[in-house]
Each structure stands twice: as structure tokens, then as C-alpha cells.
Amino acid sequence: MRPEHKNVPALPAGPHLDSDCRGAASVLARVGDKWSVFVIMMLGDGPKRFNEIKRMIGGISQRMLTLTLRGLERDGLVTRTVFPTIPPRVDYELTDLGRGLSAPVKALGTWAIEHQPEIQRARMKFDARNDNA
Amino acid sequence: MRPEHKNVPALPAGPHLDSDCRGAASVLARVGDKWSVFVIMMLGDGPKRFNEIKRMIGGISQRMLTLTLRGLERDGLVTRTVFPTIPPRVDYELTDLGRGLSAPVKALGTWAIEHQPEIQRARMKFDARNDNA
DNA sequence: CAGGATCCACACGGATACTG
DNA sequence: CAGTATCCGTGTGGATCCTG
């Protein structure tokens, strides 16, 4: 067991970057994770079931969703509730900690959506300049 | 040329996730990038030179820093200014767009630092429960 | 339905050497 | 100093098949 989990490496070793920053790195790694961000946003408005989340996100494999949810659970950001029914049902919900995080994450998401066009234009221009290939 | 650049895949194809979200994904991918986040934070207080940034961050290889800066430049988040002196000198600075982004990013960083202990405790507990290995 | 197990590709990222 | 070029290990993540 214990193979993947999302590795949370914590920067190598350098005596650089004050330790707060280094510890924060592993947290940012989770937040920085594309899928984690999406899941947190999806869970923003109430608990959801596994396949429900999967459908909402769309491009994610069940493997990645499982791994992502496991990671978020590990970090105390979401709770996993199993209903021992047939067929089984599992609900995922943000914890208080998770809800706290969802605020800054949403801010980021909002920013991303708002400025997406500018960024895409910047990319086009940049690529155009360097694409003599 | 044009080998890496940070791939910006934009989710596969699924007719899921409203298109705003899908476009935002590629933006979040940049923000989600660990190194990009650090660089943006470093550049938060004024322009910096290449090796200056490298030293401040510490754990990054010059390759990754180059790639990261290239990506940020491509997205119109930082400007690259070359002084044709000997030895050469290159300054990197946040654009207005970049400065706009640095706000939410800092918010996230702050959150990460503040709640890092809770998260680490959550991880310990989680690992303790499942580590019968 | 929710997810564990496996196989596999390939992009990411480190180390090193070389250049303007 | 600020890169580029190359080699190469490995984590990440998709696809597929199987179970309670």
C-alpha cells in the first residue's frame, strides 16, 4: 500500500526560503493541483456523490478523482461518508477547513475566468512571435 | 524549438464543465504550478534578476526557472527586460495582469501558512489510521 | 455505484555540460 | 550572468478490467 497519495515532497533541502514558505509549499501543492481545485469548487455548494462530481468535472478519470478525494480527505479538507446501502453511496463534503480554503480558491477561479481572454490573447501573440517553425 | 513550454492541455473534450470552467483550467494550470506561484510571490515586491530569483526560491533548477519564467511571460504575467551589457543582465517584473493575479495568489499563500499546522495534523492522523503496513 | 489493481506512456523535472 | 542543449529517471495520469 501507500503508493501514490499525491506526493507532498516539501522542497528538497535548500537553506533558502524561510521555513514557513517551505511548509506552505506542500499545502500549495494540494491547492495547486488542478483536480483538487475543481473538486473544491464543485463541493462549494453542498455535498456530492462520487459519480456526481465525476460528471460535473468531466475530464477526470475515476482513478484521479479517487486519488484527489483521498488527498483532500487526508488533508482534512473533505469528509467521506459511506452509506452502507445497496448500491453503495458515498458523499463527499467540505469540512470547515475546506470551506475556509474554498474562499481563496474561488477568488482564484474567478480571476482565472475573468482574465482568461487576456491571457489567451497574450499566448497567441507570444506564440506568433516565436513560431517561425 | 517549441518543445515544452508547460503544456496547457485544456481538458480533453468532454461536453461537461461549462466552457468558462474549461478555459479557466488552463489558467489554473499555470497558477497551480508550484514554481509559478513562488515566482509570482517573489516578484511581488519589485523586479528581480534571474539568479536573484533562483537564490530566493532555492530548490529550483535553472532549467525549471527558465521554463517557468517563459510560461509566465507567455501568459503576459511578467515582462522580460534584457540589458545588453557585459555580463548580461535580465530583469523580470510583474505586469499589471501579473500584479492582479498576485493578490489572490498571496491570499492563498497566507491561508496555506496559517492553516499549515492543522493540515499537517490532519495528515498525521490520517496516515496513522491507515498505516498498518 | 464506488473504487481497487495493473499496465503503460509520456511529460516533468533534475543533473550536467556548453555558449554568447 | 543568463541562458540553451542533452540525457535520463520517475511521477502522473489515462485506460481497462475486476469486486463488494
PDB file of C-alpha atoms (C1' of nucleotides) in Angstrom:
ATOM      1  CA  MET A   1       0.000   0.000   0.000  1.00  0.00           C
ATOM      2  CA  ARG A   2       0.818   3.629   0.359  1.00  0.00           C
ATOM      3  CA  PRO A   3       1.987   4.012  -3.225  1.00  0.00           C
ATOM      4  CA  GLU A   4       0.756   7.323  -4.562  1.00  0.00           C
ATOM      5  CA  HIS A   5      -1.344   9.567  -2.367  1.00  0.00           C
ATOM      6  CA  LYS A   6      -0.064  12.683  -4.092  1.00  0.00           C
ATOM      7  CA  ASN A   7       3.454  13.005  -3.002  1.00  0.00           C
ATOM      8  CA  VAL A   8       3.768  16.186  -0.989  1.00  0.00           C
ATOM      9  CA  PRO A   9       7.509  16.349  -1.412  1.00  0.00           C
ATOM     10  CA  ALA A  10       8.286  19.516   0.516  1.00  0.00           C
ATOM     11  CA  LEU A  11      11.112  21.281  -1.246  1.00  0.00           C
ATOM     12  CA  PRO A  12      14.401  19.383  -1.359  1.00  0.00           C
ATOM     13  CA  ALA A  13      16.649  20.906   1.212  1.00  0.00           C
ATOM     14  CA  GLY A  14      17.989  24.352   0.404  1.00  0.00           C
ATOM     15  CA  PRO A  15      18.507  26.606   3.399  1.00  0.00           C
ATOM     16  CA  HIS A  16      16.752  29.199   1.296  1.00  0.00           C
ATOM     17  CA  LEU A  17      13.088  30.168   1.526  1.00  0.00           C
ATOM     18  CA  ASP A  18      12.096  30.699   5.142  1.00  0.00           C
ATOM     19  CA  SER A  19      10.616  27.598   6.668  1.00  0.00           C
ATOM     20  CA  ASP A  20       7.094  28.955   6.660  1.00  0.00           C
ATOM     21  CA  CYS A  21       7.316  29.105   2.936  1.00  0.00           C
ATOM     22  CA  ARG A  22       8.649  25.617   2.715  1.00  0.00           C
ATOM     23  CA  GLY A  23       5.916  24.152   4.820  1.00  0.00           C
ATOM     24  CA  ALA A  24       3.374  26.095   2.865  1.00  0.00           C
ATOM     25  CA  ALA A  25       4.722  24.528  -0.290  1.00  0.00           C
ATOM     26  CA  SER A  26       3.138  21.185   0.458  1.00  0.00           C
ATOM     27  CA  VAL A  27      -0.153  22.907   1.131  1.00  0.00           C
ATOM     28  CA  LEU A  28       0.107  24.858  -2.073  1.00  0.00           C
ATOM     29  CA  ALA A  29       0.900  21.641  -3.866  1.00  0.00           C
ATOM     30  CA  ARG A  30      -2.510  20.349  -2.889  1.00  0.00           C
ATOM     31  CA  VAL A  31      -4.237  23.601  -3.732  1.00  0.00           C
ATOM     32  CA  GLY A  32      -2.209  23.933  -6.853  1.00  0.00           C
ATOM     33  CA  ASP A  33      -3.424  20.582  -8.012  1.00  0.00           C
ATOM     34  CA  LYS A  34      -5.781  21.181 -10.885  1.00  0.00           C
ATOM     35  CA  TRP A  35      -8.226  18.485  -9.883  1.00  0.00           C
ATOM     36  CA  SER A  36      -8.239  19.449  -6.225  1.00  0.00           C
ATOM     37  CA  VAL A  37      -9.200  22.954  -7.206  1.00  0.00           C
ATOM     38  CA  PHE A  38     -12.076  21.736  -9.300  1.00  0.00           C
ATOM     39  CA  VAL A  39     -13.315  19.370  -6.652  1.00  0.00           C
ATOM     40  CA  ILE A  40     -13.201  22.078  -4.007  1.00  0.00           C
ATOM     41  CA  MET A  41     -15.176  24.374  -6.249  1.00  0.00           C
ATOM     42  CA  MET A  42     -17.739  21.693  -7.052  1.00  0.00           C
ATOM     43  CA  LEU A  43     -18.161  20.902  -3.393  1.00  0.00           C
ATOM     44  CA  GLY A  44     -18.614  24.580  -2.658  1.00  0.00           C
ATOM     45  CA  ASP A  45     -22.364  24.294  -2.783  1.00  0.00           C
ATOM     46  CA  GLY A  46     -23.143  21.256  -0.737  1.00  0.00           C
ATOM     47  CA  PRO A  47     -22.128  17.600  -0.514  1.00  0.00           C
ATOM     48  CA  LYS A  48     -21.920  15.498  -3.625  1.00  0.00           C
ATOM     49  CA  ARG A  49     -21.606  11.856  -4.584  1.00  0.00           C
ATOM     50  CA  PHE A  50     -18.671  10.301  -6.360  1.00  0.00           C
ATOM     51  CA  ASN A  51     -20.056   9.975  -9.848  1.00  0.00           C
ATOM     52  CA  GLU A  52     -21.864  13.242  -9.463  1.00  0.00           C
ATOM     53  CA  ILE A  53     -18.558  15.026  -9.011  1.00  0.00           C
ATOM     54  CA  LYS A  54     -17.049  12.999 -11.806  1.00  0.00           C
ATOM     55  CA  ARG A  55     -19.768  14.069 -14.202  1.00  0.00           C
ATOM     56  CA  MET A  56     -19.576  17.702 -13.168  1.00  0.00           C
ATOM     57  CA  ILE A  57     -15.868  17.903 -13.740  1.00  0.00           C
ATOM     58  CA  GLY A  58     -15.930  15.888 -16.891  1.00  0.00           C
ATOM     59  CA  GLY A  59     -12.350  15.397 -17.955  1.00  0.00           C
ATOM     60  CA  ILE A  60     -11.272  13.406 -14.924  1.00  0.00           C
ATOM     61  CA  SER A  61     -10.678   9.675 -14.713  1.00  0.00           C
ATOM     62  CA  GLN A  62     -12.142   7.811 -11.765  1.00  0.00           C
ATOM     63  CA  ARG A  63      -8.642   6.995 -10.721  1.00  0.00           C
ATOM     64  CA  MET A  64      -7.692  10.628 -10.461  1.00  0.00           C
ATOM     65  CA  LEU A  65     -10.929  11.516  -8.736  1.00  0.00           C
ATOM     66  CA  THR A  66     -10.363   8.798  -6.166  1.00  0.00           C
ATOM     67  CA  LEU A  67      -6.804   9.918  -5.608  1.00  0.00           C
ATOM     68  CA  THR A  68      -7.780  13.568  -5.403  1.00  0.00           C
ATOM     69  CA  LEU A  69     -10.558  12.930  -2.928  1.00  0.00           C
ATOM     70  CA  ARG A  70      -8.249  10.740  -0.862  1.00  0.00           C
ATOM     71  CA  GLY A  71      -5.736  13.541  -0.748  1.00  0.00           C
ATOM     72  CA  LEU A  72      -8.274  16.132   0.246  1.00  0.00           C
ATOM     73  CA  GLU A  73      -9.597  13.798   2.914  1.00  0.00           C
ATOM     74  CA  ARG A  74      -6.103  13.230   4.183  1.00  0.00           C
ATOM     75  CA  ASP A  75      -5.559  16.947   4.494  1.00  0.00           C
ATOM     76  CA  GLY A  76      -8.766  17.295   6.455  1.00  0.00           C
ATOM     77  CA  LEU A  77     -10.436  19.331   3.748  1.00  0.00           C
ATOM     78  CA  VAL A  78     -13.291  16.986   2.924  1.00  0.00           C
ATOM     79  CA  THR A  79     -15.171  14.280   4.768  1.00  0.00           C
ATOM     80  CA  ARG A  80     -16.133  10.984   3.275  1.00  0.00           C
ATOM     81  CA  THR A  81     -19.447   9.496   4.382  1.00  0.00           C
ATOM     82  CA  VAL A  82     -20.364   5.977   3.415  1.00  0.00           C
ATOM     83  CA  PHE A  83     -23.984   4.830   3.373  1.00  0.00           C
ATOM     84  CA  PRO A  84     -23.996   1.039   3.658  1.00  0.00           C
ATOM     85  CA  THR A  85     -26.834   0.610   1.215  1.00  0.00           C
ATOM     86  CA  ILE A  86     -27.074  -1.362  -1.977  1.00  0.00           C
ATOM     87  CA  PRO A  87     -25.908   0.031  -4.247  1.00  0.00           C
ATOM     88  CA  PRO A  88     -23.404   1.807  -2.040  1.00  0.00           C
ATOM     89  CA  ARG A  89     -23.467   5.543  -1.741  1.00  0.00           C
ATOM     90  CA  VAL A  90     -20.669   7.839  -0.673  1.00  0.00           C
ATOM     91  CA  ASP A  91     -20.986  11.527  -0.013  1.00  0.00           C
ATOM     92  CA  TYR A  92     -18.134  13.963  -0.026  1.00  0.00           C
ATOM     93  CA  GLU A  93     -18.432  17.254   1.781  1.00  0.00           C
ATOM     94  CA  LEU A  94     -16.155  20.130   2.626  1.00  0.00           C
ATOM     95  CA  THR A  95     -15.057  20.392   6.239  1.00  0.00           C
ATOM     96  CA  ASP A  96     -14.895  23.778   7.932  1.00  0.00           C
ATOM     97  CA  LEU A  97     -11.254  23.884   6.984  1.00  0.00           C
ATOM     98  CA  GLY A  98     -12.155  23.051   3.416  1.00  0.00           C
ATOM     99  CA  ARG A  99     -14.820  25.713   3.304  1.00  0.00           C
ATOM    100  CA  GLY A 100     -12.273  28.211   4.543  1.00  0.00           C
ATOM    101  CA  LEU A 101      -9.999  27.245   1.714  1.00  0.00           C
ATOM    102  CA  SER A 102     -12.738  27.360  -0.848  1.00  0.00           C
ATOM    103  CA  ALA A 103     -12.920  31.141  -0.462  1.00  0.00           C
ATOM    104  CA  PRO A 104      -9.415  31.951  -1.732  1.00  0.00           C
ATOM    105  CA  VAL A 105      -9.719  29.171  -4.262  1.00  0.00           C
ATOM    106  CA  LYS A 106     -12.895  30.656  -5.635  1.00  0.00           C
ATOM    107  CA  ALA A 107     -11.195  34.028  -5.786  1.00  0.00           C
ATOM    108  CA  LEU A 108      -8.558  32.439  -7.921  1.00  0.00           C
ATOM    109  CA  GLY A 109     -11.137  30.721 -10.071  1.00  0.00           C
ATOM    110  CA  THR A 110     -12.980  33.977 -10.542  1.00  0.00           C
ATOM    111  CA  TRP A 111      -9.790  35.736 -11.502  1.00  0.00           C
ATOM    112  CA  ALA A 112      -8.973  32.942 -13.914  1.00  0.00           C
ATOM    113  CA  ILE A 113     -12.337  33.222 -15.615  1.00  0.00           C
ATOM    114  CA  GLU A 114     -12.283  36.993 -15.784  1.00  0.00           C
ATOM    115  CA  HIS A 115      -8.811  37.325 -17.191  1.00  0.00           C
ATOM    116  CA  GLN A 116      -8.805  34.234 -19.311  1.00  0.00           C
ATOM    117  CA  PRO A 117      -9.314  36.179 -22.539  1.00  0.00           C
ATOM    118  CA  GLU A 118      -6.371  38.487 -21.887  1.00  0.00           C
ATOM    119  CA  ILE A 119      -4.171  35.547 -21.131  1.00  0.00           C
ATOM    120  CA  GLN A 120      -5.232  33.678 -24.195  1.00  0.00           C
ATOM    121  CA  ARG A 121      -4.526  36.717 -26.296  1.00  0.00           C
ATOM    122  CA  ALA A 122      -1.124  37.090 -24.686  1.00  0.00           C
ATOM    123  CA  ARG A 123      -0.408  33.476 -25.512  1.00  0.00           C
ATOM    124  CA  MET A 124      -1.411  33.916 -29.131  1.00  0.00           C
ATOM    125  CA  LYS A 125       0.823  36.930 -29.527  1.00  0.00           C
ATOM    126  CA  PHE A 126       3.741  35.258 -27.808  1.00  0.00           C
ATOM    127  CA  ASP A 127       3.392  32.121 -29.878  1.00  0.00           C
ATOM    128  CA  ALA A 128       3.018  34.112 -33.058  1.00  0.00           C
ATOM    129  CA  ARG A 129       6.265  35.945 -32.391  1.00  0.00           C
ATOM    130  CA  ASN A 130       8.227  32.767 -31.723  1.00  0.00           C
ATOM    131  CA  ASP A 131       6.574  30.367 -34.080  1.00  0.00           C
ATOM    132  CA  ASN A 132       8.801  30.734 -37.077  1.00  0.00           C
ATOM    133  CA  ALA A 133       8.785  26.958 -37.295  1.00  0.00           C
TER     134      ALA A 133
ATOM    135  CA  MET B   1      12.059  24.561 -30.931  1.00  0.00           C
ATOM    136  CA  ARG B   2       8.757  24.654 -29.199  1.00  0.00           C
ATOM    137  CA  PRO B   3       9.382  21.587 -27.126  1.00  0.00           C
ATOM    138  CA  GLU B   4       7.967  22.118 -23.647  1.00  0.00           C
ATOM    139  CA  HIS B   5       6.535  25.460 -22.636  1.00  0.00           C
ATOM    140  CA  LYS B   6       4.317  23.914 -19.992  1.00  0.00           C
ATOM    141  CA  ASN B   7       1.722  22.146 -21.907  1.00  0.00           C
ATOM    142  CA  VAL B   8      -1.579  23.839 -21.152  1.00  0.00           C
ATOM    143  CA  PRO B   9      -3.597  20.933 -22.396  1.00  0.00           C
ATOM    144  CA  ALA B  10      -7.067  22.307 -21.827  1.00  0.00           C
ATOM    145  CA  LEU B  11      -9.251  19.454 -20.746  1.00  0.00           C
ATOM    146  CA  PRO B  12      -9.686  16.673 -23.288  1.00  0.00           C
ATOM    147  CA  ALA B  13     -13.094  17.018 -24.808  1.00  0.00           C
ATOM    148  CA  GLY B  14     -15.996  16.245 -22.503  1.00  0.00           C
ATOM    149  CA  PRO B  15     -19.115  18.317 -23.090  1.00  0.00           C
ATOM    150  CA  HIS B  16     -19.160  18.637 -19.322  1.00  0.00           C
ATOM    151  CA  LEU B  17     -17.952  21.613 -17.331  1.00  0.00           C
ATOM    152  CA  ASP B  18     -19.280  24.835 -18.812  1.00  0.00           C
ATOM    153  CA  SER B  19     -16.797  26.318 -21.224  1.00  0.00           C
ATOM    154  CA  ASP B  20     -15.821  29.098 -18.853  1.00  0.00           C
ATOM    155  CA  CYS B  21     -14.565  26.476 -16.498  1.00  0.00           C
ATOM    156  CA  ARG B  22     -12.672  24.672 -19.184  1.00  0.00           C
ATOM    157  CA  GLY B  23     -10.911  27.773 -20.347  1.00  0.00           C
ATOM    158  CA  ALA B  24     -10.133  28.656 -16.786  1.00  0.00           C
ATOM    159  CA  ALA B  25      -8.497  25.285 -16.383  1.00  0.00           C
ATOM    160  CA  SER B  26      -5.514  26.259 -18.448  1.00  0.00           C
ATOM    161  CA  VAL B  27      -5.151  29.429 -16.419  1.00  0.00           C
ATOM    162  CA  LEU B  28      -5.389  27.498 -13.191  1.00  0.00           C
ATOM    163  CA  ALA B  29      -2.806  25.113 -14.521  1.00  0.00           C
ATOM    164  CA  ARG B  30      -0.348  27.979 -14.634  1.00  0.00           C
ATOM    165  CA  VAL B  31      -1.345  29.253 -11.230  1.00  0.00           C
ATOM    166  CA  GLY B  32      -1.401  25.751  -9.906  1.00  0.00           C
ATOM    167  CA  ASP B  33       2.173  25.303 -10.921  1.00  0.00           C
ATOM    168  CA  LYS B  34       4.268  25.267  -7.793  1.00  0.00           C
ATOM    169  CA  TRP B  35       7.154  27.206  -9.274  1.00  0.00           C
ATOM    170  CA  SER B  36       4.944  29.785 -10.922  1.00  0.00           C
ATOM    171  CA  VAL B  37       3.359  30.515  -7.587  1.00  0.00           C
ATOM    172  CA  PHE B  38       6.719  31.037  -5.944  1.00  0.00           C
ATOM    173  CA  VAL B  39       7.994  33.237  -8.717  1.00  0.00           C
ATOM    174  CA  ILE B  40       4.881  35.371  -8.624  1.00  0.00           C
ATOM    175  CA  MET B  41       5.270  35.796  -4.901  1.00  0.00           C
ATOM    176  CA  MET B  42       8.959  36.654  -5.186  1.00  0.00           C
ATOM    177  CA  LEU B  43       8.222  39.207  -7.856  1.00  0.00           C
ATOM    178  CA  GLY B  44       5.524  40.694  -5.695  1.00  0.00           C
ATOM    179  CA  ASP B  45       7.851  43.344  -4.330  1.00  0.00           C
ATOM    180  CA  GLY B  46       9.634  44.672  -7.339  1.00  0.00           C
ATOM    181  CA  PRO B  47      11.598  43.392 -10.345  1.00  0.00           C
ATOM    182  CA  LYS B  48      14.283  40.801  -9.876  1.00  0.00           C
ATOM    183  CA  ARG B  49      17.124  39.268 -11.841  1.00  0.00           C
ATOM    184  CA  PHE B  50      17.359  35.668 -12.894  1.00  0.00           C
ATOM    185  CA  ASN B  51      19.821  34.350 -10.354  1.00  0.00           C
ATOM    186  CA  GLU B  52      18.313  36.538  -7.708  1.00  0.00           C
ATOM    187  CA  ILE B  53      15.016  34.734  -8.097  1.00  0.00           C
ATOM    188  CA  LYS B  54      16.808  31.428  -8.269  1.00  0.00           C
ATOM    189  CA  ARG B  55      18.548  32.061  -4.977  1.00  0.00           C
ATOM    190  CA  MET B  56      15.395  33.271  -3.258  1.00  0.00           C
ATOM    191  CA  ILE B  57      13.434  30.213  -4.220  1.00  0.00           C
ATOM    192  CA  GLY B  58      16.233  27.830  -3.559  1.00  0.00           C
ATOM    193  CA  GLY B  59      15.032  24.403  -4.607  1.00  0.00           C
ATOM    194  CA  ILE B  60      14.607  25.212  -8.275  1.00  0.00           C
ATOM    195  CA  SER B  61      16.861  24.192 -11.151  1.00  0.00           C
ATOM    196  CA  GLN B  62      17.815  26.840 -13.669  1.00  0.00           C
ATOM    197  CA  ARG B  63      16.012  24.816 -16.250  1.00  0.00           C
ATOM    198  CA  MET B  64      12.745  24.953 -14.369  1.00  0.00           C
ATOM    199  CA  LEU B  65      13.163  28.618 -13.582  1.00  0.00           C
ATOM    200  CA  THR B  66      13.726  29.400 -17.251  1.00  0.00           C
ATOM    201  CA  LEU B  67      10.725  27.344 -18.253  1.00  0.00           C
ATOM    202  CA  THR B  68       8.570  28.868 -15.550  1.00  0.00           C
ATOM    203  CA  LEU B  69       9.535  32.418 -16.463  1.00  0.00           C
ATOM    204  CA  ARG B  70       8.953  31.645 -20.118  1.00  0.00           C
ATOM    205  CA  GLY B  71       5.499  30.397 -19.293  1.00  0.00           C
ATOM    206  CA  LEU B  72       4.649  33.426 -17.208  1.00  0.00           C
ATOM    207  CA  GLU B  73       5.940  35.689 -19.935  1.00  0.00           C
ATOM    208  CA  ARG B  74       3.888  33.837 -22.488  1.00  0.00           C
ATOM    209  CA  ASP B  75       0.788  34.371 -20.406  1.00  0.00           C
ATOM    210  CA  GLY B  76       1.511  38.064 -20.165  1.00  0.00           C
ATOM    211  CA  LEU B  77       2.087  37.907 -16.426  1.00  0.00           C
ATOM    212  CA  VAL B  78       5.702  39.024 -16.364  1.00  0.00           C
ATOM    213  CA  THR B  79       7.903  41.088 -18.606  1.00  0.00           C
ATOM    214  CA  ARG B  80      11.450  40.200 -19.509  1.00  0.00           C
ATOM    215  CA  THR B  81      13.870  43.076 -19.931  1.00  0.00           C
ATOM    216  CA  VAL B  82      17.313  42.450 -21.326  1.00  0.00           C
ATOM    217  CA  PHE B  83      20.162  44.867 -20.669  1.00  0.00           C
ATOM    218  CA  PRO B  84      22.766  44.318 -23.375  1.00  0.00           C
ATOM    219  CA  THR B  85      25.681  44.759 -21.016  1.00  0.00           C
ATOM    220  CA  ILE B  86      28.576  42.529 -20.195  1.00  0.00           C
ATOM    221  CA  PRO B  87      27.894  40.461 -18.272  1.00  0.00           C
ATOM    222  CA  PRO B  88      24.307  40.357 -19.471  1.00  0.00           C
ATOM    223  CA  ARG B  89      21.514  41.305 -17.131  1.00  0.00           C
ATOM    224  CA  VAL B  90      17.867  40.376 -17.369  1.00  0.00           C
ATOM    225  CA  ASP B  91      15.115  41.743 -15.190  1.00  0.00           C
ATOM    226  CA  TYR B  92      11.784  40.098 -14.652  1.00  0.00           C
ATOM    227  CA  GLU B  93       8.848  42.101 -13.454  1.00  0.00           C
ATOM    228  CA  LEU B  94       5.166  41.519 -12.948  1.00  0.00           C
ATOM    229  CA  THR B  95       2.861  43.125 -15.480  1.00  0.00           C
ATOM    230  CA  ASP B  96      -0.359  44.758 -14.366  1.00  0.00           C
ATOM    231  CA  LEU B  97      -2.068  41.499 -15.113  1.00  0.00           C
ATOM    232  CA  GLY B  98       0.520  39.661 -13.063  1.00  0.00           C
ATOM    233  CA  ARG B  99       0.137  42.029 -10.164  1.00  0.00           C
ATOM    234  CA  GLY B 100      -3.593  41.456 -10.298  1.00  0.00           C
ATOM    235  CA  LEU B 101      -3.012  37.762 -10.031  1.00  0.00           C
ATOM    236  CA  SER B 102      -0.532  38.100  -7.236  1.00  0.00           C
ATOM    237  CA  ALA B 103      -3.298  39.264  -4.921  1.00  0.00           C
ATOM    238  CA  PRO B 104      -5.355  36.054  -4.941  1.00  0.00           C
ATOM    239  CA  VAL B 105      -2.154  34.055  -5.008  1.00  0.00           C
ATOM    240  CA  LYS B 106      -0.910  35.782  -1.908  1.00  0.00           C
ATOM    241  CA  ALA B 107      -4.260  35.185  -0.253  1.00  0.00           C
ATOM    242  CA  LEU B 108      -3.774  31.526  -0.934  1.00  0.00           C
ATOM    243  CA  GLY B 109      -0.222  31.622   0.346  1.00  0.00           C
ATOM    244  CA  THR B 110      -1.392  33.307   3.511  1.00  0.00           C
ATOM    245  CA  TRP B 111      -4.069  30.733   4.013  1.00  0.00           C
ATOM    246  CA  ALA B 112      -1.554  27.988   3.398  1.00  0.00           C
ATOM    247  CA  ILE B 113       0.798  29.342   6.016  1.00  0.00           C
ATOM    248  CA  GLU B 114      -1.920  29.948   8.570  1.00  0.00           C
ATOM    249  CA  HIS B 115      -3.557  26.575   8.287  1.00  0.00           C
ATOM    250  CA  GLN B 116      -0.484  24.542   7.596  1.00  0.00           C
ATOM    251  CA  PRO B 117      -0.359  23.140  11.141  1.00  0.00           C
ATOM    252  CA  GLU B 118      -3.958  21.927  11.058  1.00  0.00           C
ATOM    253  CA  ILE B 119      -3.353  20.262   7.751  1.00  0.00           C
ATOM    254  CA  GLN B 120      -0.201  18.601   8.892  1.00  0.00           C
ATOM    255  CA  ARG B 121      -2.007  17.290  11.937  1.00  0.00           C
ATOM    256  CA  ALA B 122      -4.809  16.006   9.761  1.00  0.00           C
ATOM    257  CA  ARG B 123      -2.249  14.210   7.630  1.00  0.00           C
ATOM    258  CA  MET B 124      -0.591  12.603  10.617  1.00  0.00           C
ATOM    259  CA  LYS B 125      -3.895  11.329  11.927  1.00  0.00           C
ATOM    260  CA  PHE B 126      -4.975  10.056   8.548  1.00  0.00           C
ATOM    261  CA  ASP B 127      -1.696   8.301   7.960  1.00  0.00           C
ATOM    262  CA  ALA B 128      -1.694   6.829  11.441  1.00  0.00           C
ATOM    263  CA  ARG B 129      -5.120   5.300  10.847  1.00  0.00           C
ATOM    264  CA  ASN B 130      -4.172   3.712   7.549  1.00  0.00           C
ATOM    265  CA  ASP B 131      -0.589   2.826   8.110  1.00  0.00           C
ATOM    266  CA  ASN B 132      -0.896  -0.712   9.275  1.00  0.00           C
ATOM    267  CA  ALA B 133       1.935  -1.564   6.939  1.00  0.00           C
TER     268      ALA B 133
ATOM    269  C1'  DC C   1     -22.341   2.736  -7.652  1.00  0.00           C
ATOM    270  C1'  DA C   2     -17.860   3.369  -5.704  1.00  0.00           C
ATOM    271  C1'  DG C   3     -13.329   2.083  -6.100  1.00  0.00           C
ATOM    272  C1'  DG C   4      -9.151  -1.258  -6.001  1.00  0.00           C
ATOM    273  C1'  DA C   5      -5.438  -3.310  -9.107  1.00  0.00           C
ATOM    274  C1'  DT C   6      -2.474  -3.210 -13.200  1.00  0.00           C
ATOM    275  C1'  DC C   7      -0.277  -1.875 -17.240  1.00  0.00           C
ATOM    276  C1'  DC C   8       1.888   1.704 -19.716  1.00  0.00           C
ATOM    277  C1'  DA C   9       3.082   6.189 -21.936  1.00  0.00           C
ATOM    278  C1'  DC C  10       4.953  10.372 -21.697  1.00  0.00           C
ATOM    279  C1'  DA C  11       5.680  14.886 -19.780  1.00  0.00           C
ATOM    280  C1'  DC C  12       8.011  16.749 -15.921  1.00  0.00           C
ATOM    281  C1'  DG C  13      11.841  17.874 -13.906  1.00  0.00           C
ATOM    282  C1'  DG C  14      16.871  17.112 -12.156  1.00  0.00           C
ATOM    283  C1'  DA C  15      21.981  16.984 -13.397  1.00  0.00           C
ATOM    284  C1'  DT C  16      25.456  18.251 -16.292  1.00  0.00           C
ATOM    285  C1'  DA C  17      27.962  20.483 -19.976  1.00  0.00           C
ATOM    286  C1'  DC C  18      28.421  24.123 -23.157  1.00  0.00           C
ATOM    287  C1'  DT C  19      27.695  29.228 -25.119  1.00  0.00           C
ATOM    288  C1'  DG C  20      27.164  34.438 -26.002  1.00  0.00           C
TER     289       DG C  20
ATOM    290  C1'  DC D   1      25.375  36.124 -15.866  1.00  0.00           C
ATOM    291  C1'  DA D   2      21.673  34.105 -18.255  1.00  0.00           C
ATOM    292  C1'  DG D   3      20.611  31.066 -20.560  1.00  0.00           C
ATOM    293  C1'  DT D   4      20.347  26.530 -24.279  1.00  0.00           C
ATOM    294  C1'  DA D   5      21.021  21.566 -25.243  1.00  0.00           C
ATOM    295  C1'  DT D   6      21.001  16.758 -23.949  1.00  0.00           C
ATOM    296  C1'  DC D   7      20.464  12.727 -21.363  1.00  0.00           C
ATOM    297  C1'  DC D   8      17.575  10.188 -18.383  1.00  0.00           C
ATOM    298  C1'  DG D   9      14.979   8.615 -14.117  1.00  0.00           C
ATOM    299  C1'  DT D  10      10.243   8.708 -12.295  1.00  0.00           C
ATOM    300  C1'  DG D  11       5.816  10.538 -11.003  1.00  0.00           C
ATOM    301  C1'  DT D  12       1.497  11.395 -13.014  1.00  0.00           C
ATOM    302  C1'  DG D  13      -2.314  10.127 -15.032  1.00  0.00           C
ATOM    303  C1'  DG D  14      -5.209   7.601 -18.660  1.00  0.00           C
ATOM    304  C1'  DA D  15      -7.370   3.077 -20.000  1.00  0.00           C
ATOM    305  C1'  DT D  16      -9.094  -1.164 -18.793  1.00  0.00           C
ATOM    306  C1'  DC D  17     -10.659  -4.982 -16.038  1.00  0.00           C
ATOM    307  C1'  DC D  18     -12.457  -6.590 -11.718  1.00  0.00           C
ATOM    308  C1'  DT D  19     -15.066  -6.508  -6.981  1.00  0.00           C
ATOM    309  C1'  DG D  20     -18.421  -5.659  -2.890  1.00  0.00           C
TER     310       DG D  20
END
